[in-house]
Amino acid sequence: MFYMRRHRSQIFFNSVRWRYVSITKLLNFCEKKSADFTVFSEEKIVMYSREKSLCMKGSTSALGHNLSVLKDTEKSTVSYGVVHKSVANVVTVAADGSNILMQRQVVVKEPTGHGSSSTMVMQMKYCDYPSRSLMVMACQRGIQVYDADGSVMLYWHSLVPPSSDEVSASFARGISTFQDCMLCIGTDSGNILIFDVPTRGANIVLREMLKGHTAPISCLFNKEDLLGSGDDSGKVVVWQHDVDSNSIQVLTTIDIQGSPCSSVLLWEELVIVAYASGLIRVFNVLGRLHAEVAAHARWITAMDVAPATGLVLSVSEDSFAKIWQLKSEDTVEIEHKASECVQDVQLCGCRFTSVNGSSFCVTGYDLAEVICFAAK
Amino acid sequence: MSLRTLPLLFINLGGEMVYILDQRLKAQVIPDEKAKKVLHDIVSTMFNRRFMDELFKPQELYSKKGLRTVFDRLAHASIMRLNTASMDKLYDLMTMAFKYQVAMSLTPRDVLLVTLNHIDAIQSFVAESPVISGHVDNVYQLLITNYGKLSIGEFQLIRQTLLNFFQDMHIRVSIFLKDKVQNSNGRFAISTAGMVPYGSEPPGIIRMFSTEGEHVKTASFPSGGNYTYSMQQGSIELQGNRCTQLGTNMYAMNKPFETTISVPAPQQPMSMAGTSIATR
């Protein structure tokens, strides 16, 4: 193709000399293998439309990952949980979205009464296990585990040594299940606490502490036998659980300093990391960088993935929710599919509400509702 | 949340208080001598060394009531007298202004720059008194010592603590409504145009890398906004360029019109001009 063009341009040479010069300039440009510029066409953009919002009893606090959704297929209900200071506001609706079945405020108090009245919740997450679901609260100075509807506190773990007098600055942040039988919670010291969760009852036991980070943990994500963890320095660690030896080891460390890692996802062989700078990077599980996206203009506060289709949802304080398509067949690619702007709202939580990613919901600071979107 | 939030909360609210009182004193044509005395007394009480040392110790934020009591006492530390209604309005204005500054900060570290803007302005109000100026310098040093080396993650925690303290406050402030930075429902307007934080990249680019780690392909997508690079990082030096307007005196830039606030209920906007500041 290259030689044919040259030949053609030489035919034109005698008649239009300036055109020959510009054609060879064009050929030189095409020859460049790097920085090949393409613009994705409008046809590939998917549109989501806003659905009816779900009203919550209180407004949303400015935190990362401030939305958790639990689907109970047996009872055909969907529960939404959003943190408001020291309270988790929970709403359960019928699966078809018609009725609000239950609303509750789970107030988190410090069991020992450490002098302060109530303790701030850093993150609340529904943890889904094969035989049960739990509501886990990562708080200042400790962790509390409730049953799925938030009515009974099952377990409390304090991060403060009992002999200490001073007010402790410690907190827990980052919550994930692991291999369908464990619960992982990150702390401000960088340690990740691993608990064994029984199939019934309150006998939750701390089994070990993973020490791979020195900065506060910001997020945890589990996929099968892998656990991804990110911290405030920008470091990401992928851990692997070996069933035979029942031990958890470091598989990969991705240490790009400079901007806090605010969210981590695992999909297929990929690790997707969102940063405070608004960047999203796609690595493989062994740490090789595949792609980098300048995705948002502000701190990315939460991400979610639809495992069935490889759609990724990211939200940010810039008021945008953006949808990306991951591809991992021959080459790894990430493509922008949609942007939805929630006017004047700093978003701080997001979840896909369908397995294929055709619907999602978000929360925003100071807003007392869960905003829902569905693909047209 | 963060145990280092209280000093920033107190200093910034105090700074806003000084701005508003200065504007009211000028608007009511209070004699220069008295006006200066009011501001000097308030600043010297605010930055009292023993109080500052206590303030900078790691601790939880005061409750909303507790903080309000502190500012009530502060406002009456001078010859100025405010009735309850005026004090309410003053406090509402102070808190909404600082909430706006925290929410609109480009990066979490800008909360420190906003504080330094307030300190810079307070310094100019008390420049004539070497003693009080010394107090302000002391606070500047405390700020740099305690916050100068904090990480971005720690600043974000501080910012989140402040935002959650101000949650559910939607008082409409006429100066914000006029400048269209606040909507009629009390929420702040978030622009989809403007600068991205220093060191960040405007959204819209996807870069792909080869197996050898080389950048091989670039694609673009519509960012949904109109963003540009930040050219300069704000400085925390004593005389440095803060690079942000947040925390500067927004009343000084405007002509002397009423600093009014309104409550989102069907009432007429209340005016601070009607209630006066009296001085003994």
Short mmCIF file of C-alpha atoms in Angstrom, two decimals, chain A residues 39-249:
data_model
loop_
_atom_site.label_atom_id
_atom_site.label_comp_id
_atom_site.label_asym_id
_atom_site.label_seq_id
_atom_site.Cartn_x
_atom_site.Cartn_y
_atom_site.Cartn_z
CA VAL A 39 -11.19 9.02 17.66
CA PHE A 40 -13.98 6.68 18.64
CA SER A 41 -17.10 7.32 16.61
CA GLU A 42 -20.33 8.54 18.14
CA GLU A 43 -22.12 5.26 17.33
CA LYS A 44 -20.25 3.42 20.07
CA ILE A 45 -21.51 5.76 22.78
CA VAL A 46 -24.25 4.26 24.95
CA MET A 47 -26.87 6.48 26.51
CA TYR A 48 -28.24 5.99 29.98
CA SER A 49 -31.35 7.77 31.13
CA ARG A 50 -32.16 8.84 34.63
CA GLU A 51 -34.78 6.81 36.46
CA LYS A 52 -36.76 7.58 39.58
CA SER A 53 -34.46 8.28 42.55
CA LEU A 54 -34.67 6.40 45.80
CA CYS A 55 -35.13 8.67 48.80
CA MET A 56 -33.03 8.02 51.87
CA LYS A 57 -33.71 9.12 55.43
CA GLY A 58 -30.52 11.12 55.63
CA SER A 59 -28.01 12.76 53.36
CA THR A 60 -24.84 11.16 52.09
CA SER A 61 -21.51 11.83 53.79
CA ALA A 62 -18.39 12.72 51.84
CA LEU A 63 -16.55 9.39 51.88
CA GLY A 64 -15.21 6.98 49.28
CA HIS A 65 -17.35 4.03 48.17
CA ASN A 66 -20.39 5.43 49.90
CA LEU A 67 -23.03 3.10 48.46
CA SER A 68 -23.59 -0.60 48.90
CA VAL A 69 -26.28 -2.71 47.27
CA LEU A 70 -27.46 -6.18 48.28
CA LYS A 71 -29.73 -8.34 46.15
CA ASP A 72 -31.65 -11.03 47.95
CA THR A 73 -32.86 -13.35 45.20
CA GLU A 74 -34.83 -15.54 47.63
CA LYS A 75 -36.93 -12.71 48.98
CA SER A 76 -36.82 -10.73 45.72
CA THR A 77 -35.60 -7.60 47.44
CA VAL A 78 -32.82 -5.09 46.88
CA SER A 79 -31.25 -3.23 49.80
CA TYR A 80 -29.30 0.01 49.55
CA GLY A 81 -26.99 1.30 52.26
CA VAL A 82 -25.48 4.80 52.48
CA VAL A 83 -23.40 6.27 55.31
CA HIS A 84 -24.44 9.48 57.07
CA LYS A 85 -21.80 10.38 59.67
CA SER A 86 -22.21 7.73 62.38
CA VAL A 87 -25.31 6.15 60.88
CA ALA A 88 -25.93 3.77 57.99
CA ASN A 89 -29.21 4.59 56.25
CA VAL A 90 -30.66 1.42 54.82
CA VAL A 91 -33.60 1.02 52.47
CA THR A 92 -34.99 -2.28 51.21
CA VAL A 93 -37.24 -2.27 48.18
CA ALA A 94 -39.07 -4.95 46.24
CA ALA A 95 -36.95 -6.24 43.36
CA ASP A 96 -39.24 -4.70 40.77
CA GLY A 97 -38.57 -1.36 42.41
CA SER A 98 -42.18 -0.73 43.29
CA ASN A 99 -42.42 -0.60 47.06
CA ILE A 100 -40.21 0.41 49.90
CA LEU A 101 -40.37 -2.53 52.25
CA MET A 102 -38.13 -1.40 55.06
CA GLN A 103 -36.14 1.64 56.13
CA ARG A 104 -33.73 1.60 58.99
CA GLN A 105 -31.02 3.74 60.50
CA VAL A 106 -28.22 1.65 61.95
CA VAL A 107 -26.58 3.87 64.53
CA VAL A 108 -23.00 2.97 65.25
CA LYS A 109 -21.91 3.54 68.83
CA GLU A 110 -18.66 2.67 70.42
CA PRO A 111 -19.33 -0.21 72.84
CA THR A 112 -16.75 0.83 75.46
CA GLY A 113 -17.84 4.46 75.46
CA HIS A 114 -14.37 5.85 74.84
CA GLY A 115 -15.36 9.30 75.93
CA SER A 116 -16.86 10.39 72.61
CA SER A 117 -20.55 10.01 71.93
CA SER A 118 -20.61 8.19 68.64
CA THR A 119 -18.13 6.98 66.15
CA MET A 120 -17.95 8.02 62.51
CA VAL A 121 -18.43 5.31 59.90
CA MET A 122 -15.76 5.34 57.19
CA GLN A 123 -17.40 2.75 54.96
CA MET A 124 -20.38 0.42 55.02
CA LYS A 125 -20.64 -2.67 52.84
CA TYR A 126 -22.97 -5.59 52.43
CA CYS A 127 -20.91 -8.78 52.37
CA ASP A 128 -22.55 -11.64 50.52
CA TYR A 129 -21.57 -15.21 51.43
CA PRO A 130 -23.08 -18.45 50.07
CA SER A 131 -25.13 -19.08 53.22
CA ARG A 132 -25.61 -15.61 54.68
CA SER A 133 -25.22 -11.88 54.20
CA LEU A 134 -23.65 -9.43 56.62
CA MET A 135 -23.60 -5.66 56.98
CA VAL A 136 -20.05 -4.58 57.79
CA MET A 137 -19.14 -1.13 59.12
CA ALA A 138 -15.56 0.09 59.01
CA CYS A 139 -15.43 2.88 61.59
CA GLN A 140 -13.16 5.13 63.54
CA ARG A 141 -11.30 3.01 66.06
CA GLY A 142 -12.99 -0.26 65.18
CA ILE A 143 -15.10 -2.57 63.05
CA GLN A 144 -18.69 -3.63 63.61
CA VAL A 145 -20.51 -6.49 61.88
CA TYR A 146 -24.30 -6.66 61.78
CA ASP A 147 -26.71 -9.11 60.23
CA ALA A 148 -27.93 -8.18 56.78
CA ASP A 149 -30.88 -6.04 57.81
CA GLY A 150 -28.87 -4.16 60.40
CA SER A 151 -31.00 -5.20 63.33
CA VAL A 152 -28.43 -7.08 65.42
CA MET A 153 -24.75 -6.38 66.01
CA LEU A 154 -22.91 -9.68 65.77
CA TYR A 155 -19.31 -8.72 66.27
CA TRP A 156 -17.13 -5.80 67.28
CA HIS A 157 -13.38 -5.48 66.85
CA SER A 158 -11.49 -2.57 68.35
CA LEU A 159 -8.40 -1.12 66.69
CA VAL A 160 -7.28 0.63 69.88
CA PRO A 161 -5.06 -1.11 72.44
CA PRO A 162 -7.07 -1.33 75.71
CA SER A 163 -4.41 0.40 77.80
CA SER A 164 -4.29 3.52 75.68
CA ASP A 165 -5.55 6.77 77.23
CA GLU A 166 -5.27 9.25 74.40
CA VAL A 167 -7.81 9.69 71.65
CA SER A 168 -6.80 7.30 68.90
CA ALA A 169 -6.57 8.40 65.30
CA SER A 170 -6.95 4.86 64.00
CA PHE A 171 -9.71 3.88 61.61
CA ALA A 172 -10.79 1.02 59.38
CA ARG A 173 -11.45 1.50 55.67
CA GLY A 174 -11.78 -0.95 52.77
CA ILE A 175 -14.10 -3.95 53.10
CA SER A 176 -14.26 -7.14 51.06
CA THR A 177 -15.24 -10.77 51.24
CA PHE A 178 -12.53 -13.30 50.31
CA GLN A 179 -12.99 -16.81 48.93
CA ASP A 180 -16.59 -16.94 50.20
CA CYS A 181 -15.49 -17.61 53.78
CA MET A 182 -13.39 -14.70 54.95
CA LEU A 183 -13.87 -11.01 55.61
CA CYS A 184 -11.08 -8.52 54.88
CA ILE A 185 -10.92 -5.03 56.34
CA GLY A 186 -8.17 -2.47 55.83
CA THR A 187 -6.83 -0.10 58.48
CA ASP A 188 -5.07 3.25 58.64
CA SER A 189 -1.80 1.52 59.57
CA GLY A 190 -1.80 -0.26 56.20
CA ASN A 191 -2.54 -3.65 57.73
CA ILE A 192 -5.41 -5.72 56.35
CA LEU A 193 -7.34 -7.73 58.94
CA ILE A 194 -8.57 -11.13 57.77
CA PHE A 195 -11.46 -12.71 59.68
CA ASP A 196 -12.96 -16.18 59.30
CA VAL A 197 -16.73 -15.96 58.89
CA PRO A 198 -18.76 -18.99 59.99
CA THR A 199 -21.80 -20.10 57.97
CA ARG A 200 -24.04 -19.21 60.92
CA GLY A 201 -23.76 -17.40 64.21
CA ALA A 202 -21.56 -14.66 65.54
CA ASN A 203 -18.30 -16.53 65.94
CA ILE A 204 -16.23 -14.29 63.68
CA VAL A 205 -12.55 -14.79 64.41
CA LEU A 206 -9.50 -12.74 63.43
CA ARG A 207 -7.20 -15.18 61.67
CA GLU A 208 -4.33 -13.01 60.45
CA MET A 209 -3.12 -9.58 59.48
CA LEU A 210 -1.69 -8.95 56.00
CA LYS A 211 1.21 -6.55 56.09
CA GLY A 212 1.92 -5.26 52.62
CA HIS A 213 1.18 -1.55 52.97
CA THR A 214 2.48 1.23 55.18
CA ALA A 215 -0.03 3.89 54.16
CA PRO A 216 -3.76 3.84 55.09
CA ILE A 217 -5.76 1.33 53.05
CA SER A 218 -8.37 2.97 50.84
CA CYS A 219 -10.02 0.03 49.09
CA LEU A 220 -10.22 -3.76 48.83
CA PHE A 221 -11.67 -5.97 46.08
CA ASN A 222 -12.03 -9.73 45.83
CA LYS A 223 -12.37 -12.00 42.81
CA GLU A 224 -12.18 -15.72 43.53
CA ASP A 225 -8.78 -16.42 45.06
CA LEU A 226 -7.38 -12.93 44.49
CA LEU A 227 -7.63 -9.87 46.71
CA GLY A 228 -6.67 -6.42 45.45
CA SER A 229 -5.74 -3.71 47.97
CA GLY A 230 -4.91 -0.06 47.40
CA ASP A 231 -3.55 2.60 49.75
CA ASP A 232 -3.17 6.36 50.12
CA SER A 233 0.37 6.39 48.74
CA GLY A 234 -0.75 4.91 45.41
CA LYS A 235 0.51 1.39 46.05
CA VAL A 236 -1.60 -1.58 44.97
CA VAL A 237 -1.01 -5.18 46.11
CA VAL A 238 -2.63 -8.28 44.63
CA TRP A 239 -2.80 -11.13 47.15
CA GLN A 240 -3.52 -14.76 46.37
CA HIS A 241 -5.09 -17.33 48.63
CA ASP A 242 -3.72 -20.84 48.28
CA VAL A 243 -6.46 -23.30 49.30
CA ASP A 244 -4.08 -26.21 50.02
CA SER A 245 -1.81 -24.40 52.43
CA ASN A 246 -4.61 -22.00 53.43
CA SER A 247 -2.17 -19.12 53.25
CA ILE A 248 -2.41 -15.69 51.67
CA GLN A 249 0.66 -14.48 49.81
#
